[in-house]
Amino acid sequence: MPAIMDQIQSCVSAIRQATSFVPESAVVLGSGLGGFAEKLQVEAQVPYASLPGFPVSTVAGHAGRFLFGYVDQKPVAVMQGRVHYYEGYSMEQVVLPIRVLGALGAKELLLTNAAGGIGPELTPGCLMLLTGHIASFVPSPLTGPNEEALGPRFPDMSEVYALPLRERAKAAAAELGIPLKEGVYLQTTGPNYETPEEIKLYRMLGADAVGMSTACEAMAARHMGMRVCGVSVVTNLAAGLGGKPLSHQEVQEVADQVSGQFQRLVWRYLSK
Ligand code: HPA
């Protein structure tokens, strides 16, 4: 496996053969949320599979490509699909796309995901702005030799989700009349959903929603000094709270139902 800077550089070079587009910000679209890209004024698209060493999703229905284009006047890089740790990639591979986005010029990152609701107000169909995260149950993506060119060995994580970006997301939601809750996201490794006992534990620890992505990407982005914002689509009550088994199909159905609202929010946020 080539060193991380070489991996980033080969991906950037391959993208640079397709486009000279420089994004100001980037957005990662989670499960069922990829439809946002249809409104984008696309300048270029690059399939992940065309990039050397780039992780490609093994989950059916996860499109894997970068789109580069404009949200109103704003140059944005969109990741349609992401890989997850549970697919067998190392955390370093999982966050390679984030580092590539940073190397392409993105200064801000919006991370989105589908999540199970733990907090009493986080019911299926609602949107939650991340105020913070708990990543203690997954390996840090920053383990291994540190690349000073990316960021410091011991990066601060006291405000992973930048307050000004959170304010911008809240303003966008208010303008559109879209209710936007706030809470703490907890990342698990997946791929199994949690047990009801684990959900009780996570609740005690202060988690409002649970999912299998995002926190690791947010950490890699903060390491590089990118400003991060995160939004979860709550697709189900977390295990044990809804009195029925969880299914991926339910997660996808609810994500589909909310996708119109979610896309409008993301668009307004990015155009601000
Ligand atoms: N748990 C973990 N990940 C998820 C869930 C959940 O309940 N819903 C959507 N993604």
Short mmCIF file of N, CA and C in Angstrom, two decimals, residues 3-145:
data_model
loop_
_atom_site.label_atom_id
_atom_site.label_comp_id
_atom_site.label_asym_id
_atom_site.label_seq_id
_atom_site.Cartn_x
_atom_site.Cartn_y
_atom_site.Cartn_z
N ALA A 3 2.24 5.07 0.51
CA ALA A 3 2.03 5.99 1.62
C ALA A 3 0.85 6.91 1.29
N ILE A 4 0.24 7.41 2.36
CA ILE A 4 -1.03 8.12 2.20
C ILE A 4 -0.91 9.34 1.27
N MET A 5 0.19 10.09 1.37
CA MET A 5 0.32 11.27 0.51
C MET A 5 0.39 10.86 -0.96
N ASP A 6 1.03 9.71 -1.23
CA ASP A 6 1.10 9.22 -2.62
C ASP A 6 -0.27 8.80 -3.11
N GLN A 7 -1.04 8.16 -2.21
CA GLN A 7 -2.40 7.75 -2.61
C GLN A 7 -3.25 8.97 -2.94
N ILE A 8 -3.17 9.98 -2.07
CA ILE A 8 -3.97 11.19 -2.31
C ILE A 8 -3.54 11.81 -3.64
N GLN A 9 -2.21 11.90 -3.82
CA GLN A 9 -1.70 12.57 -5.02
C GLN A 9 -2.08 11.83 -6.30
N SER A 10 -2.07 10.49 -6.27
CA SER A 10 -2.46 9.79 -7.51
C SER A 10 -3.93 10.01 -7.83
N CYS A 11 -4.77 10.06 -6.80
CA CYS A 11 -6.20 10.32 -7.06
C CYS A 11 -6.41 11.73 -7.58
N VAL A 12 -5.71 12.69 -6.96
CA VAL A 12 -5.85 14.08 -7.41
C VAL A 12 -5.37 14.20 -8.87
N SER A 13 -4.26 13.57 -9.20
CA SER A 13 -3.77 13.65 -10.60
C SER A 13 -4.78 13.07 -11.56
N ALA A 14 -5.37 11.92 -11.19
CA ALA A 14 -6.35 11.30 -12.09
C ALA A 14 -7.57 12.20 -12.26
N ILE A 15 -8.01 12.84 -11.18
CA ILE A 15 -9.16 13.76 -11.29
C ILE A 15 -8.77 14.97 -12.14
N ARG A 16 -7.54 15.42 -11.95
CA ARG A 16 -7.08 16.61 -12.69
C ARG A 16 -6.98 16.35 -14.20
N GLN A 17 -6.90 15.08 -14.58
CA GLN A 17 -6.93 14.78 -16.03
C GLN A 17 -8.33 14.96 -16.58
N ALA A 18 -9.34 14.82 -15.72
CA ALA A 18 -10.73 14.96 -16.17
C ALA A 18 -11.22 16.39 -16.04
N THR A 19 -10.74 17.12 -15.03
CA THR A 19 -11.27 18.46 -14.79
C THR A 19 -10.30 19.31 -13.96
N SER A 20 -10.34 20.62 -14.22
CA SER A 20 -9.52 21.53 -13.41
C SER A 20 -10.38 22.23 -12.35
N PHE A 21 -11.62 21.74 -12.19
CA PHE A 21 -12.58 22.31 -11.25
C PHE A 21 -12.01 22.38 -9.83
N VAL A 22 -12.13 23.55 -9.20
CA VAL A 22 -11.68 23.68 -7.81
C VAL A 22 -12.90 23.93 -6.91
N PRO A 23 -13.29 22.93 -6.12
CA PRO A 23 -14.47 23.11 -5.26
C PRO A 23 -14.13 23.99 -4.06
N GLU A 24 -15.10 24.83 -3.67
CA GLU A 24 -14.95 25.58 -2.42
C GLU A 24 -15.39 24.70 -1.26
N SER A 25 -16.43 23.92 -1.55
CA SER A 25 -16.92 23.04 -0.50
C SER A 25 -17.27 21.69 -1.09
N ALA A 26 -17.50 20.73 -0.20
CA ALA A 26 -17.80 19.38 -0.65
C ALA A 26 -18.95 18.83 0.18
N VAL A 27 -19.70 17.91 -0.42
CA VAL A 27 -20.78 17.26 0.31
C VAL A 27 -20.74 15.77 0.05
N VAL A 28 -20.90 14.99 1.10
CA VAL A 28 -20.98 13.54 0.98
C VAL A 28 -22.44 13.14 1.18
N LEU A 29 -22.99 12.50 0.16
CA LEU A 29 -24.41 12.12 0.22
C LEU A 29 -24.53 10.69 0.73
N GLY A 30 -25.30 10.52 1.80
CA GLY A 30 -25.47 9.21 2.42
C GLY A 30 -26.53 8.37 1.72
N SER A 31 -26.79 7.19 2.28
CA SER A 31 -27.73 6.23 1.70
C SER A 31 -29.06 6.87 1.36
N GLY A 32 -29.49 6.68 0.13
CA GLY A 32 -30.81 7.15 -0.28
C GLY A 32 -30.88 8.65 -0.49
N LEU A 33 -29.74 9.34 -0.36
CA LEU A 33 -29.79 10.80 -0.42
C LEU A 33 -29.11 11.33 -1.68
N GLY A 34 -28.74 10.42 -2.56
CA GLY A 34 -27.98 10.77 -3.75
C GLY A 34 -28.72 11.63 -4.76
N GLY A 35 -30.06 11.67 -4.66
CA GLY A 35 -30.88 12.39 -5.63
C GLY A 35 -30.59 13.88 -5.71
N PHE A 36 -30.01 14.42 -4.66
CA PHE A 36 -29.65 15.84 -4.62
C PHE A 36 -28.86 16.24 -5.86
N ALA A 37 -28.04 15.32 -6.33
CA ALA A 37 -27.11 15.62 -7.42
C ALA A 37 -27.83 15.95 -8.73
N GLU A 38 -29.11 15.54 -8.85
CA GLU A 38 -29.81 15.79 -10.11
C GLU A 38 -29.97 17.27 -10.42
N LYS A 39 -30.02 18.11 -9.39
CA LYS A 39 -30.22 19.54 -9.61
C LYS A 39 -28.92 20.26 -9.93
N LEU A 40 -27.83 19.60 -9.69
CA LEU A 40 -26.52 20.24 -9.82
C LEU A 40 -26.22 20.58 -11.28
N GLN A 41 -25.63 21.77 -11.48
CA GLN A 41 -25.15 22.11 -12.82
C GLN A 41 -23.76 21.47 -12.96
N VAL A 42 -23.76 20.28 -13.57
CA VAL A 42 -22.56 19.44 -13.52
C VAL A 42 -21.53 19.86 -14.56
N GLU A 43 -20.30 20.04 -14.09
CA GLU A 43 -19.18 20.38 -14.99
C GLU A 43 -18.38 19.12 -15.34
N ALA A 44 -18.31 18.21 -14.40
CA ALA A 44 -17.54 16.98 -14.65
C ALA A 44 -17.98 15.91 -13.69
N GLN A 45 -17.87 14.65 -14.11
CA GLN A 45 -18.10 13.55 -13.19
C GLN A 45 -16.98 12.53 -13.31
N VAL A 46 -16.61 11.99 -12.19
CA VAL A 46 -15.49 11.05 -12.14
C VAL A 46 -15.91 9.84 -11.31
N PRO A 47 -16.05 8.66 -11.95
CA PRO A 47 -16.39 7.45 -11.17
C PRO A 47 -15.23 7.07 -10.25
N TYR A 48 -15.57 6.67 -9.03
CA TYR A 48 -14.53 6.26 -8.08
C TYR A 48 -13.66 5.15 -8.68
N ALA A 49 -14.31 4.26 -9.45
CA ALA A 49 -13.60 3.09 -9.98
C ALA A 49 -12.49 3.51 -10.95
N SER A 50 -12.54 4.76 -11.45
CA SER A 50 -11.48 5.20 -12.38
C SER A 50 -10.27 5.76 -11.64
N LEU A 51 -10.34 5.82 -10.31
CA LEU A 51 -9.24 6.43 -9.55
C LEU A 51 -8.37 5.35 -8.91
N PRO A 52 -7.06 5.44 -9.05
CA PRO A 52 -6.18 4.40 -8.53
C PRO A 52 -6.27 4.26 -7.02
N GLY A 53 -6.57 3.04 -6.56
CA GLY A 53 -6.59 2.75 -5.12
C GLY A 53 -7.76 3.35 -4.37
N PHE A 54 -8.72 3.92 -5.10
CA PHE A 54 -9.84 4.57 -4.43
C PHE A 54 -10.85 3.52 -3.96
N PRO A 55 -11.36 3.63 -2.73
CA PRO A 55 -12.30 2.62 -2.25
C PRO A 55 -13.66 2.73 -2.96
N VAL A 56 -14.17 1.60 -3.35
CA VAL A 56 -15.42 1.53 -4.10
C VAL A 56 -16.44 0.74 -3.29
N SER A 57 -17.67 1.27 -3.21
CA SER A 57 -18.68 0.64 -2.35
C SER A 57 -19.09 -0.72 -2.87
N THR A 58 -19.30 -1.62 -1.92
CA THR A 58 -19.75 -2.97 -2.25
C THR A 58 -21.24 -3.13 -2.01
N VAL A 59 -21.90 -2.06 -1.51
CA VAL A 59 -23.32 -2.15 -1.17
C VAL A 59 -24.16 -1.81 -2.39
N ALA A 60 -25.13 -2.67 -2.70
CA ALA A 60 -26.00 -2.43 -3.85
C ALA A 60 -26.72 -1.10 -3.67
N GLY A 61 -26.86 -0.35 -4.75
CA GLY A 61 -27.61 0.90 -4.68
C GLY A 61 -26.79 2.10 -4.25
N HIS A 62 -25.52 1.92 -3.96
CA HIS A 62 -24.65 3.05 -3.63
C HIS A 62 -23.87 3.44 -4.89
N ALA A 63 -24.32 4.48 -5.59
CA ALA A 63 -23.58 4.96 -6.76
C ALA A 63 -22.23 5.43 -6.26
N GLY A 64 -21.22 5.27 -7.04
CA GLY A 64 -19.91 5.72 -6.59
C GLY A 64 -19.25 6.67 -7.57
N ARG A 65 -19.47 7.95 -7.38
CA ARG A 65 -18.78 8.91 -8.25
C ARG A 65 -18.72 10.29 -7.62
N PHE A 66 -17.73 11.04 -8.06
CA PHE A 66 -17.66 12.46 -7.75
C PHE A 66 -18.40 13.22 -8.83
N LEU A 67 -19.17 14.21 -8.41
CA LEU A 67 -19.72 15.17 -9.36
C LEU A 67 -19.13 16.52 -8.98
N PHE A 68 -18.72 17.26 -9.99
CA PHE A 68 -18.21 18.61 -9.76
C PHE A 68 -19.14 19.58 -10.47
N GLY A 69 -19.64 20.54 -9.74
CA GLY A 69 -20.57 21.45 -10.39
C GLY A 69 -20.97 22.60 -9.50
N TYR A 70 -21.98 23.34 -9.93
CA TYR A 70 -22.36 24.56 -9.25
C TYR A 70 -23.71 24.43 -8.57
N VAL A 71 -23.75 24.89 -7.33
CA VAL A 71 -25.01 25.08 -6.61
C VAL A 71 -25.20 26.59 -6.61
N ASP A 72 -26.14 27.06 -7.43
CA ASP A 72 -26.19 28.48 -7.77
C ASP A 72 -24.78 28.88 -8.25
N GLN A 73 -24.13 29.84 -7.60
CA GLN A 73 -22.78 30.22 -8.12
C GLN A 73 -21.65 29.42 -7.47
N LYS A 74 -21.98 28.62 -6.48
CA LYS A 74 -20.92 28.03 -5.64
C LYS A 74 -20.34 26.74 -6.22
N PRO A 75 -19.01 26.70 -6.39
CA PRO A 75 -18.40 25.46 -6.89
C PRO A 75 -18.33 24.37 -5.79
N VAL A 76 -18.97 23.26 -6.06
CA VAL A 76 -19.13 22.21 -5.05
C VAL A 76 -18.70 20.86 -5.62
N ALA A 77 -18.03 20.08 -4.82
CA ALA A 77 -17.74 18.67 -5.17
C ALA A 77 -18.73 17.81 -4.41
N VAL A 78 -19.39 16.90 -5.11
CA VAL A 78 -20.39 16.04 -4.48
C VAL A 78 -19.90 14.60 -4.54
N MET A 79 -19.93 13.94 -3.41
CA MET A 79 -19.66 12.49 -3.42
C MET A 79 -20.99 11.78 -3.40
N GLN A 80 -21.28 11.10 -4.50
CA GLN A 80 -22.50 10.32 -4.57
C GLN A 80 -22.11 8.90 -4.18
N GLY A 81 -22.29 8.61 -2.92
CA GLY A 81 -21.88 7.31 -2.40
C GLY A 81 -20.56 7.40 -1.66
N ARG A 82 -20.43 6.59 -0.65
CA ARG A 82 -19.22 6.52 0.17
C ARG A 82 -19.00 5.07 0.56
N VAL A 83 -17.82 4.77 1.04
CA VAL A 83 -17.60 3.43 1.56
C VAL A 83 -17.66 3.46 3.09
N HIS A 84 -17.90 2.31 3.66
CA HIS A 84 -18.02 2.18 5.10
C HIS A 84 -16.96 1.21 5.61
N TYR A 85 -16.62 1.39 6.87
CA TYR A 85 -15.65 0.53 7.53
C TYR A 85 -16.11 -0.94 7.49
N TYR A 86 -17.43 -1.16 7.62
CA TYR A 86 -17.92 -2.55 7.67
C TYR A 86 -17.72 -3.30 6.37
N GLU A 87 -17.41 -2.58 5.31
CA GLU A 87 -17.16 -3.27 4.03
C GLU A 87 -15.80 -3.96 4.02
N GLY A 88 -15.00 -3.67 5.02
CA GLY A 88 -13.71 -4.32 5.12
C GLY A 88 -12.54 -3.40 4.80
N TYR A 89 -12.83 -2.16 4.45
CA TYR A 89 -11.77 -1.18 4.22
C TYR A 89 -11.19 -0.74 5.57
N SER A 90 -9.93 -0.37 5.56
CA SER A 90 -9.35 0.20 6.78
C SER A 90 -9.91 1.61 6.95
N MET A 91 -9.83 2.13 8.17
CA MET A 91 -10.30 3.51 8.38
C MET A 91 -9.52 4.49 7.50
N GLU A 92 -8.24 4.19 7.27
CA GLU A 92 -7.45 5.08 6.43
C GLU A 92 -8.01 5.11 5.00
N GLN A 93 -8.44 3.94 4.52
CA GLN A 93 -9.05 3.91 3.18
C GLN A 93 -10.42 4.58 3.17
N VAL A 94 -11.17 4.39 4.26
CA VAL A 94 -12.51 4.99 4.33
C VAL A 94 -12.43 6.51 4.20
N VAL A 95 -11.39 7.12 4.77
CA VAL A 95 -11.32 8.59 4.74
C VAL A 95 -10.46 9.13 3.61
N LEU A 96 -9.92 8.25 2.76
CA LEU A 96 -9.13 8.74 1.62
C LEU A 96 -9.92 9.76 0.78
N PRO A 97 -11.21 9.48 0.48
CA PRO A 97 -11.97 10.44 -0.33
C PRO A 97 -12.03 11.84 0.29
N ILE A 98 -12.11 11.89 1.61
CA ILE A 98 -12.19 13.19 2.29
C ILE A 98 -10.88 13.94 2.08
N ARG A 99 -9.77 13.22 2.19
CA ARG A 99 -8.46 13.85 2.02
C ARG A 99 -8.26 14.30 0.58
N VAL A 100 -8.81 13.52 -0.35
CA VAL A 100 -8.72 13.92 -1.76
C VAL A 100 -9.53 15.21 -1.97
N LEU A 101 -10.70 15.29 -1.37
CA LEU A 101 -11.51 16.50 -1.49
C LEU A 101 -10.77 17.71 -0.94
N GLY A 102 -10.11 17.52 0.20
CA GLY A 102 -9.32 18.60 0.79
C GLY A 102 -8.19 19.01 -0.14
N ALA A 103 -7.52 18.00 -0.72
CA ALA A 103 -6.39 18.29 -1.62
C ALA A 103 -6.87 18.98 -2.90
N LEU A 104 -8.11 18.75 -3.29
CA LEU A 104 -8.65 19.42 -4.49
C LEU A 104 -8.99 20.88 -4.21
N GLY A 105 -9.05 21.24 -2.92
CA GLY A 105 -9.28 22.64 -2.59
C GLY A 105 -10.47 22.91 -1.69
N ALA A 106 -11.27 21.88 -1.40
CA ALA A 106 -12.47 22.11 -0.58
C ALA A 106 -12.09 22.55 0.83
N LYS A 107 -12.68 23.64 1.27
CA LYS A 107 -12.39 24.17 2.61
C LYS A 107 -13.47 23.78 3.61
N GLU A 108 -14.62 23.43 3.06
CA GLU A 108 -15.76 23.07 3.91
C GLU A 108 -16.32 21.74 3.46
N LEU A 109 -16.87 21.00 4.42
CA LEU A 109 -17.40 19.67 4.12
C LEU A 109 -18.74 19.49 4.82
N LEU A 110 -19.73 19.07 4.05
CA LEU A 110 -21.02 18.71 4.62
C LEU A 110 -21.17 17.19 4.54
N LEU A 111 -21.31 16.56 5.70
CA LEU A 111 -21.46 15.10 5.75
C LEU A 111 -22.91 14.76 6.03
N THR A 112 -23.47 13.84 5.27
CA THR A 112 -24.85 13.45 5.52
C THR A 112 -24.92 11.93 5.68
N ASN A 113 -25.93 11.49 6.36
CA ASN A 113 -26.07 10.06 6.60
C ASN A 113 -27.51 9.73 6.99
N ALA A 114 -27.80 8.44 6.98
CA ALA A 114 -29.03 7.93 7.56
C ALA A 114 -28.67 7.40 8.94
N ALA A 115 -29.55 7.59 9.91
CA ALA A 115 -29.23 7.19 11.27
C ALA A 115 -30.47 6.69 12.00
N GLY A 116 -30.23 5.92 13.04
CA GLY A 116 -31.31 5.49 13.92
C GLY A 116 -31.48 6.52 15.03
N GLY A 117 -32.71 6.86 15.35
CA GLY A 117 -32.97 7.86 16.38
C GLY A 117 -32.96 7.24 17.76
N ILE A 118 -32.23 7.86 18.68
CA ILE A 118 -32.17 7.39 20.07
C ILE A 118 -32.90 8.38 20.98
N GLY A 119 -32.62 9.65 20.80
CA GLY A 119 -33.24 10.69 21.63
C GLY A 119 -34.76 10.68 21.43
N PRO A 120 -35.50 11.07 22.48
CA PRO A 120 -36.97 10.97 22.44
C PRO A 120 -37.61 11.75 21.28
N GLU A 121 -36.95 12.81 20.83
CA GLU A 121 -37.56 13.62 19.77
C GLU A 121 -37.12 13.19 18.39
N LEU A 122 -36.21 12.22 18.33
CA LEU A 122 -35.63 11.88 17.03
C LEU A 122 -36.37 10.70 16.41
N THR A 123 -37.48 11.03 15.81
CA THR A 123 -38.39 10.03 15.25
C THR A 123 -38.15 9.89 13.75
N PRO A 124 -38.58 8.78 13.17
CA PRO A 124 -38.32 8.55 11.75
C PRO A 124 -38.84 9.69 10.88
N GLY A 125 -37.99 10.10 9.95
CA GLY A 125 -38.37 11.17 9.02
C GLY A 125 -37.81 12.52 9.41
N CYS A 126 -37.27 12.65 10.62
CA CYS A 126 -36.78 13.99 10.97
C CYS A 126 -35.30 14.14 10.63
N LEU A 127 -34.89 15.40 10.53
CA LEU A 127 -33.51 15.74 10.19
C LEU A 127 -32.82 16.23 11.45
N MET A 128 -31.59 15.80 11.64
CA MET A 128 -30.83 16.19 12.83
C MET A 128 -29.49 16.78 12.43
N LEU A 129 -29.26 18.00 12.90
CA LEU A 129 -27.97 18.65 12.72
C LEU A 129 -27.01 18.13 13.79
N LEU A 130 -25.83 17.73 13.40
CA LEU A 130 -24.88 17.20 14.38
C LEU A 130 -24.24 18.34 15.17
N THR A 131 -24.37 18.25 16.50
CA THR A 131 -23.67 19.21 17.36
C THR A 131 -22.33 18.63 17.81
N GLY A 132 -22.21 17.31 17.71
CA GLY A 132 -20.98 16.65 18.12
C GLY A 132 -21.10 15.18 17.80
N HIS A 133 -20.05 14.43 18.09
CA HIS A 133 -20.12 13.00 17.85
C HIS A 133 -19.37 12.21 18.92
N ILE A 134 -19.70 10.92 18.97
CA ILE A 134 -18.96 9.98 19.81
C ILE A 134 -18.37 8.93 18.87
N ALA A 135 -17.04 8.88 18.84
CA ALA A 135 -16.36 7.96 17.92
C ALA A 135 -15.55 6.94 18.69
N SER A 136 -15.86 6.79 19.97
CA SER A 136 -15.06 5.93 20.83
C SER A 136 -15.21 4.44 20.52
N PHE A 137 -16.19 4.08 19.71
CA PHE A 137 -16.42 2.66 19.41
C PHE A 137 -15.88 2.26 18.05
N VAL A 138 -15.19 3.17 17.38
CA VAL A 138 -14.57 2.84 16.09
C VAL A 138 -13.10 3.26 16.15
N PRO A 139 -12.23 2.59 15.37
CA PRO A 139 -10.83 3.01 15.36
C PRO A 139 -10.70 4.41 14.77
N SER A 140 -9.74 5.18 15.27
CA SER A 140 -9.52 6.51 14.69
C SER A 140 -8.91 6.36 13.30
N PRO A 141 -9.35 7.16 12.35
CA PRO A 141 -8.74 7.14 11.01
C PRO A 141 -7.35 7.77 11.01
N LEU A 142 -6.96 8.33 12.15
CA LEU A 142 -5.68 9.06 12.21
C LEU A 142 -4.57 8.22 12.84
N THR A 143 -4.85 6.93 13.09
CA THR A 143 -3.79 6.07 13.62
C THR A 143 -2.76 5.79 12.51
N GLY A 144 -1.57 5.40 12.93
CA GLY A 144 -0.50 5.17 11.95
C GLY A 144 0.38 6.40 11.87
N PRO A 145 1.39 6.33 10.99
CA PRO A 145 2.31 7.46 10.88
C PRO A 145 1.54 8.73 10.56
#
